[in-house]
Coordinates of C-alpha atoms and ligand atoms in Angstrom, one line a residue:
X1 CA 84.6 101.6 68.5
X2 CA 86.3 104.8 67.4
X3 CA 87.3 107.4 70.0
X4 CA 86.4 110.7 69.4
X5 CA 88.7 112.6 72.0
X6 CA 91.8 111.7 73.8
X7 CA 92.4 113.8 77.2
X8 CA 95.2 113.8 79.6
X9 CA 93.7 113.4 83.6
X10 CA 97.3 113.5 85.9
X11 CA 98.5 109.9 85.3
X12 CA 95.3 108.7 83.4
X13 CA 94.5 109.4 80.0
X14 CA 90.5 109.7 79.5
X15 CA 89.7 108.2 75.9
X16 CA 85.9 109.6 75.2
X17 CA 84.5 106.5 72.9
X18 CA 80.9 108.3 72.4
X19 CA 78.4 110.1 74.6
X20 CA 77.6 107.1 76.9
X21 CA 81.1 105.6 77.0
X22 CA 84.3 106.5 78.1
X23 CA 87.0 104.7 80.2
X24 CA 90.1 105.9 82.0
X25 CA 93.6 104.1 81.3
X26 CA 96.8 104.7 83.0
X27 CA 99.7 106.4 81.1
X28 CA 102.8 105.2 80.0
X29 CA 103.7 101.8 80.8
X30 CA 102.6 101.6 84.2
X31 CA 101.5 97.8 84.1
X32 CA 105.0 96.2 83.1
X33 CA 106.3 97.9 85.7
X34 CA 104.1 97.8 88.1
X35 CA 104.8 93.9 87.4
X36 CA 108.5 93.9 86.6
X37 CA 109.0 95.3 90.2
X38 CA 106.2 93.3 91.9
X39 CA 107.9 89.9 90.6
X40 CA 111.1 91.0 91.3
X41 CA 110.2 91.2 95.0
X42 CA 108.5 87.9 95.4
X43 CA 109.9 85.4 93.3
X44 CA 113.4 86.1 95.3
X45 CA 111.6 85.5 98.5
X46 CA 111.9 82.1 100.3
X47 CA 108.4 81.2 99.6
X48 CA 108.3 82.3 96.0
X49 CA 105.4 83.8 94.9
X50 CA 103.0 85.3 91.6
X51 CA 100.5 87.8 92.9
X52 CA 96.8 86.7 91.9
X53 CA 95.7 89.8 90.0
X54 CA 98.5 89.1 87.0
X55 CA 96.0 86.0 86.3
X56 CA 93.7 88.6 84.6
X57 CA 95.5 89.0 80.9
X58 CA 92.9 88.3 78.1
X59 CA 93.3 84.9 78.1
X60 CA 93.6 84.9 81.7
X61 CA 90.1 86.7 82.4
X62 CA 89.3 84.0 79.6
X63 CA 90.0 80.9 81.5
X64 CA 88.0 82.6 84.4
X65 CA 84.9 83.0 82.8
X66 CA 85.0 79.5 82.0
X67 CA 86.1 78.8 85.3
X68 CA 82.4 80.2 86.5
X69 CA 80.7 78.0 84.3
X70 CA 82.4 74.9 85.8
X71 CA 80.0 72.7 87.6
X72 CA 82.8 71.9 90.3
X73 CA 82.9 76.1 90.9
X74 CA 79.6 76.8 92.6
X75 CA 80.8 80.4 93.3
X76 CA 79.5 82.2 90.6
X77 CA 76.0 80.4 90.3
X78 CA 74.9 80.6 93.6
X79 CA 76.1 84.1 94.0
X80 CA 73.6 85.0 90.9
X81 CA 70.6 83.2 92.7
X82 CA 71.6 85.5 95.9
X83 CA 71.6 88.4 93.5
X84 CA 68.6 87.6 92.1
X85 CA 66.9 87.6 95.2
X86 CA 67.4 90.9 95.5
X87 CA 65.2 92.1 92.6
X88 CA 62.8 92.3 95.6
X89 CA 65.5 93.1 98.5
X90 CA 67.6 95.3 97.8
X91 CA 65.2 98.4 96.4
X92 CA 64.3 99.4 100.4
X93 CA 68.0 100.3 100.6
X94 CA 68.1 102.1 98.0
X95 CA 66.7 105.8 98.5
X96 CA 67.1 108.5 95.5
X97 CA 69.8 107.8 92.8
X98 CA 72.9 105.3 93.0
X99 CA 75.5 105.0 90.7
X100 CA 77.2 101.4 90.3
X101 CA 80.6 101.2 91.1
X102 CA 81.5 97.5 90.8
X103 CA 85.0 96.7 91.6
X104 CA 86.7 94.1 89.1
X105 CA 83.9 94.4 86.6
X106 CA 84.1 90.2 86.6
X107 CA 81.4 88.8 84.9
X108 CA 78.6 90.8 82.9
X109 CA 75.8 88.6 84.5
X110 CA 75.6 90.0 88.1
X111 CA 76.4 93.6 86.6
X112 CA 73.4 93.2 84.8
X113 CA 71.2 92.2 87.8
X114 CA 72.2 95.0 89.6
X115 CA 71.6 97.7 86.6
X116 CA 68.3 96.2 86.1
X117 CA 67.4 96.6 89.7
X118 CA 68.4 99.9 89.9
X119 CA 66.8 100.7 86.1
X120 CA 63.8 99.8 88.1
X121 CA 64.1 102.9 90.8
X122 CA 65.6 105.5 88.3
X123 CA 65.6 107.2 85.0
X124 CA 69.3 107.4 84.3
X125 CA 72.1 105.1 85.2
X126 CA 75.7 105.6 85.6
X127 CA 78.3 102.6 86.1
X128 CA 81.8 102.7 86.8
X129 CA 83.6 99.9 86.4
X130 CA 86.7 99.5 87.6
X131 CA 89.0 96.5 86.5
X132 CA 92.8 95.9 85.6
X133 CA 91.8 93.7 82.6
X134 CA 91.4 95.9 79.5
X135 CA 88.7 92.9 78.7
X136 CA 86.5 95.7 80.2
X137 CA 86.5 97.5 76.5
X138 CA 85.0 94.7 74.7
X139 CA 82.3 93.9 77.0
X140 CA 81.3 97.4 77.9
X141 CA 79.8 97.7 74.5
X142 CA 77.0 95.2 74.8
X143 CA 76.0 96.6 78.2
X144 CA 75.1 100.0 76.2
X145 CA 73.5 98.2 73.6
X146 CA 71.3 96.5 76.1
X147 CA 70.4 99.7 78.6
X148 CA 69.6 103.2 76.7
X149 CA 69.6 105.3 79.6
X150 CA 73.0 103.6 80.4
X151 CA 76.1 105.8 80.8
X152 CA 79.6 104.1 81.4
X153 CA 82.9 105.2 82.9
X154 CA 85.4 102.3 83.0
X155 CA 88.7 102.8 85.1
X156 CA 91.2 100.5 83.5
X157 CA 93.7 99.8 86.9
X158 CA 94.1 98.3 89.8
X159 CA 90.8 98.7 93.0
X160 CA 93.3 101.0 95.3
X161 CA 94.2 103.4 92.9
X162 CA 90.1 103.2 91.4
X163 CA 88.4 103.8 94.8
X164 CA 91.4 106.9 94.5
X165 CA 89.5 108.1 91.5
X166 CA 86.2 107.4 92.8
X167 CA 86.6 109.1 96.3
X168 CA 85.4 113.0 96.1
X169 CA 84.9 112.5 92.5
X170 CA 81.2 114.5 92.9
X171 CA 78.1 114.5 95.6
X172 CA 76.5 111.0 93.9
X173 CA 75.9 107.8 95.9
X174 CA 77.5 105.0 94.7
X175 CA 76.4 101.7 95.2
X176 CA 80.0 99.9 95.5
X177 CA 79.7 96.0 94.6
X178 CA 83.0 93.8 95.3
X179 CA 81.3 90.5 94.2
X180 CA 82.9 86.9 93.8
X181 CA 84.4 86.9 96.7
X182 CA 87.3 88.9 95.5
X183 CA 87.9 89.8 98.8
X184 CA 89.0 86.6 99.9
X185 CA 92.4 87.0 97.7
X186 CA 93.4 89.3 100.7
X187 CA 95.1 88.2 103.6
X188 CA 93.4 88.8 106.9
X189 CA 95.7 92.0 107.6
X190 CA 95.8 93.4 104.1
X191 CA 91.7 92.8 103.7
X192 CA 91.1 94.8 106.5
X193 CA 93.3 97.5 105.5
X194 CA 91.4 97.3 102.3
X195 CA 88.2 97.3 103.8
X196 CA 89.1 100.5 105.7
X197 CA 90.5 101.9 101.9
X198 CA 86.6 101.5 100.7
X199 CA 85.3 102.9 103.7
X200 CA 87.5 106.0 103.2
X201 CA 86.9 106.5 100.4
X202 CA 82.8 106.4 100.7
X203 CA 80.4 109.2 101.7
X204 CA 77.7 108.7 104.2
X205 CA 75.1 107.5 102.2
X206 CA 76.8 105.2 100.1
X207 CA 76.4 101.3 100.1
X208 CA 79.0 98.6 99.8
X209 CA 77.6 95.1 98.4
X210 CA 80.1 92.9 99.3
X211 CA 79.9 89.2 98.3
X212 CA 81.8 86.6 100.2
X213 CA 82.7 82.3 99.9
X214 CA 81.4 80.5 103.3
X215 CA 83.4 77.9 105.2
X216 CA 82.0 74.6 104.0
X217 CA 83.1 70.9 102.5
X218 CA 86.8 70.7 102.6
X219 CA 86.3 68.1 99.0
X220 CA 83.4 70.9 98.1
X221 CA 86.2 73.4 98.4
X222 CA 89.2 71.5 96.8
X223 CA 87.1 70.5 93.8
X224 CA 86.3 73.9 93.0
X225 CA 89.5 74.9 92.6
X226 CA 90.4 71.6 90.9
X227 CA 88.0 70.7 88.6
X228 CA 88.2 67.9 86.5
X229 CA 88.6 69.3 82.8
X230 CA 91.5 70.5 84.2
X231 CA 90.6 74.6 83.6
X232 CA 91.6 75.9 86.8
X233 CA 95.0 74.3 86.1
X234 CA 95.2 76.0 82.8
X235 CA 94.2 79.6 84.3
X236 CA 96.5 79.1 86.9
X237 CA 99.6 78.5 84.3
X238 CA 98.7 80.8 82.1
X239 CA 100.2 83.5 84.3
X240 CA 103.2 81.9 83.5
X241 CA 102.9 82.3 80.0
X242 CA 101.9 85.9 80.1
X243 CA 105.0 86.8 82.3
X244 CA 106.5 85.2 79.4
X245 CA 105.3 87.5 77.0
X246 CA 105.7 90.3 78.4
X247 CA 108.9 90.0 80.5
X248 CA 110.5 88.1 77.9
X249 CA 111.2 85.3 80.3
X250 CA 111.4 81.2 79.4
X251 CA 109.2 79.5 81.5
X252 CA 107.7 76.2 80.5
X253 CA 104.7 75.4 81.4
X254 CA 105.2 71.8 80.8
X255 CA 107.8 71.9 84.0
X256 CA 104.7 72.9 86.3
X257 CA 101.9 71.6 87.4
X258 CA 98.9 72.9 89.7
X259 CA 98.6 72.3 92.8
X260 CA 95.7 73.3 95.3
X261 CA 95.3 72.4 99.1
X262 CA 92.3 73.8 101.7
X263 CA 94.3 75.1 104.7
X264 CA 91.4 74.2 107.6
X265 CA 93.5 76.6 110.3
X266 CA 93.4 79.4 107.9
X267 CA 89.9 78.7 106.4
X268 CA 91.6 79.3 103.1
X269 CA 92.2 77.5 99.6
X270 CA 95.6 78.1 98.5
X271 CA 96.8 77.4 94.6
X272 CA 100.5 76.8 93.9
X273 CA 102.7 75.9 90.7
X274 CA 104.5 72.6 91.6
X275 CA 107.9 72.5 89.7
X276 CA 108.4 69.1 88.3
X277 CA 112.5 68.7 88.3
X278 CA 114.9 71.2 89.0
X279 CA 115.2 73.9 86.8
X280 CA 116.7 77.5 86.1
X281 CA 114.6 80.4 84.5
X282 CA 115.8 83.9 82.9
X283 CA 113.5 86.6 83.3
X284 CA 115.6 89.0 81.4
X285 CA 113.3 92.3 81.8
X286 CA 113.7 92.1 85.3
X287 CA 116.9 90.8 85.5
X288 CA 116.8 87.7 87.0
X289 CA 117.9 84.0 87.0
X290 CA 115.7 81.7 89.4
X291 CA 116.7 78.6 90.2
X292 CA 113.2 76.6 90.7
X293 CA 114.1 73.2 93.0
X294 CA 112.2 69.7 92.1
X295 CA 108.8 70.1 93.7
X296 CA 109.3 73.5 94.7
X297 CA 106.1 75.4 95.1
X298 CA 105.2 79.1 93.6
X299 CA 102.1 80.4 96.1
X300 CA 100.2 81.8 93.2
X301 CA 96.6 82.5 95.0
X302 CA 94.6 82.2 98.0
X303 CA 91.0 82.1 98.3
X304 CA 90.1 82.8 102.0
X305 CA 86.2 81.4 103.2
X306 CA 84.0 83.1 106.2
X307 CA 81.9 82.3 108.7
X308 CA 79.5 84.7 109.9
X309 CA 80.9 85.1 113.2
X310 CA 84.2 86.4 111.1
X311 CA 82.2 88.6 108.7
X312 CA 80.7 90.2 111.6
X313 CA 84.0 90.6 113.1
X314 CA 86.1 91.9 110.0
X315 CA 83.3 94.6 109.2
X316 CA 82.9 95.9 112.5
X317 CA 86.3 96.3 112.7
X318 CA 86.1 98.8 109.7
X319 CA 83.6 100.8 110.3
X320 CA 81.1 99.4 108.5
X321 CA 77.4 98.7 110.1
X322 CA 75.6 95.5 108.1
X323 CA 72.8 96.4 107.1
X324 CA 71.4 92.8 105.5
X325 CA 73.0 89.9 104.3
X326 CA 71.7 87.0 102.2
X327 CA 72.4 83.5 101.5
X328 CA 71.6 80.3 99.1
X329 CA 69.5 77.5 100.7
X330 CA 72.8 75.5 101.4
X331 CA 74.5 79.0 102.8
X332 CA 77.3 78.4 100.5
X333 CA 77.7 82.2 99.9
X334 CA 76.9 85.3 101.1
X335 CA 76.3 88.9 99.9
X336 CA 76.6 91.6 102.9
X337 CA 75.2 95.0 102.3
X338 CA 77.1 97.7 104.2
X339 CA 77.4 101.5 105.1
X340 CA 79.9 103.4 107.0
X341 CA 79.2 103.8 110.6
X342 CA 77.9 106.9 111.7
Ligands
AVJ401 C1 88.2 85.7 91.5 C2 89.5 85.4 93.5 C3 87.1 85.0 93.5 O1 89.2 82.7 94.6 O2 87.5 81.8 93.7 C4 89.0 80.7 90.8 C5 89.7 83.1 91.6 N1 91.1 81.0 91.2 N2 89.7 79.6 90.6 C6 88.4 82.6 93.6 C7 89.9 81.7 91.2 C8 90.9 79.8 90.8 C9 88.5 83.4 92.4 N3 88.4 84.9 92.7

């Protein structure tokens, strides 16, 4: 890929790859720190803690594709049977034009249901993904390759400050997917504070497809997020080793290990690192020494799970009106289609 054009947009710069591709990346070095100041706020808490979206380095968003082929993870399958339900469902929704704003651009398989739907209903198709990983420039070339009448607009940052760019950017409708249950990284508070973020930031006629994990087997759950090759684990050290790298610091992943629990009063999975002795740790770019206790755990992730009772409650709290959802046969998972109420 060679870029033809490089343009300043206030804190973004816009690099212009070719006629049907370009992507938006924030300036400077906004991402160290961005992460330099996050760590240094929650690894000195009590409960020490990694924030799950500085999983997704390269090899991070690596591990996670795996992750989704795992036979223990039955996210990512049965959401692509829901999606491909909709081959026949979700065309009544759609009336005139939609672009495809997907949130965390995740894996190319469910983008690529929902582009072939809409290719169905319209000559031209615009997708803006928006991700933190810069894996979104290598994949984002197959996807034109694949669709002609395909034009792309990545945002390389984080989903508040992409629904930022998205909001009043022109009179189209997006179609906004948050899929893999993304969403259930959030905290009940922050989600719907989140939720309320997307519904400000969309117009009348535009649609959210959210998809979201249900409440089920507590050893369904826990093997999911512990599989037995051990991949999970892996993916959820690795964020060690990339603090590593780019913070300079001297963690050893040998000193870890992971460590995941399904928390039935908060119908949530949460991952933690598990220190294995006692140990002290420089993180010299953000100026810190930790000192890490034997068995001491580092909250590194929770996965919160629904029931439908509590979808219906969350979304009506946020001024969003369901307007179909969908399910497997074994209702492990559900995708929600929403529009603000009005
Ligand atoms: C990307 C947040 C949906 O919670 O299932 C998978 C991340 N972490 N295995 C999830 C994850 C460990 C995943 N989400």
């Amino acid at each position: 890929m060679s870029l033809k054009s490089i343009q300043r947009k206030r804190e973004y710069t816009k690099y212009v790859v070719d006629k049907r591709l370009c992507y938006y990346e924030p300036s400077k070095n906004k991402f160290q720190k961005k992460l330099v100041e996050e760590l240094s706020f929650t690894l000195n808490q009590k409960q020490k803690s990694i924030h799950p979206k500085f999983f997704y380095d390269k090899k991070g968003s690596k591990l996670f594709e795996e992750i989704c082929k795992l036979p223990e993870y039955y996210l990512t399958r049965t959401e692509i049977s829901i999606l491909t339900q909709l081959y026949d469902k979700l065309p009544s929704h759609l009336n005139g034009d939609f672009r495809l704003v997907e949130l965390g651009s995740g894996s190319s398989k469910k983008t690529r249901i929902l582009i072939s739907i809409i290719k169905r209903l319209q000559k031209h198709i615009e997708y803006f993904p928006i991700d933190i990983s810069k894996i979104l420039k290598d994949s984002s070339k197959i996807l034109l390759d694949d669709y002609e009448n395909l034009h792309m607009t990545g945002i390389i940052d984080n989903y508040e400050s992409g629904l930022e760019f998205i909001k009043n950017y022109d009179n189209k409708k997006n179609l906004i997917a948050f899929l893999g249950s993304s969403f259930g990284n959030f905290d009940y508070e922050y989600g719907l504070k989140f939720l309320q973020k997307i519904n400000y930031s969309m117009k009348n006629n535009d649609l959210l497809l959210i998809g979201l994990d249900l409440v089920k087997d507590k050893t369904v759950l826990e093997r999911a997020y512990n599989d037995s090759r051990g991949i999970t684990a892996k993916f959820n050290l690795n964020v060690l080793s990339r603090i590593n790298s780019e913070l300079n610091s001297n963690f050893n992943i040998n000193k870890f290990t992971h460590h995941v629990l399904y928390n039935e009063n908060q119908s949530r999975i949460e991952i933690y690192l598990r220190s294995l002795e006692n140990q002290i740790v420089k993180i010299p770019k953000a100026g810190m020494v930790l000192q890490i206790k034997q068995n001491e755990l580092i909250h590194t992730e929770n996965s919160h799970k629904y029931t439908i009772p509590k979808i219906k409650e969350i979304f009506s709290l946020t001024g969003f009106r369901i307007k179909d959802m969908w399910f497997d046969e074994k209702q492990y998972f559900c995708l929600v289609l929403l529009s603000k109420t009005h």
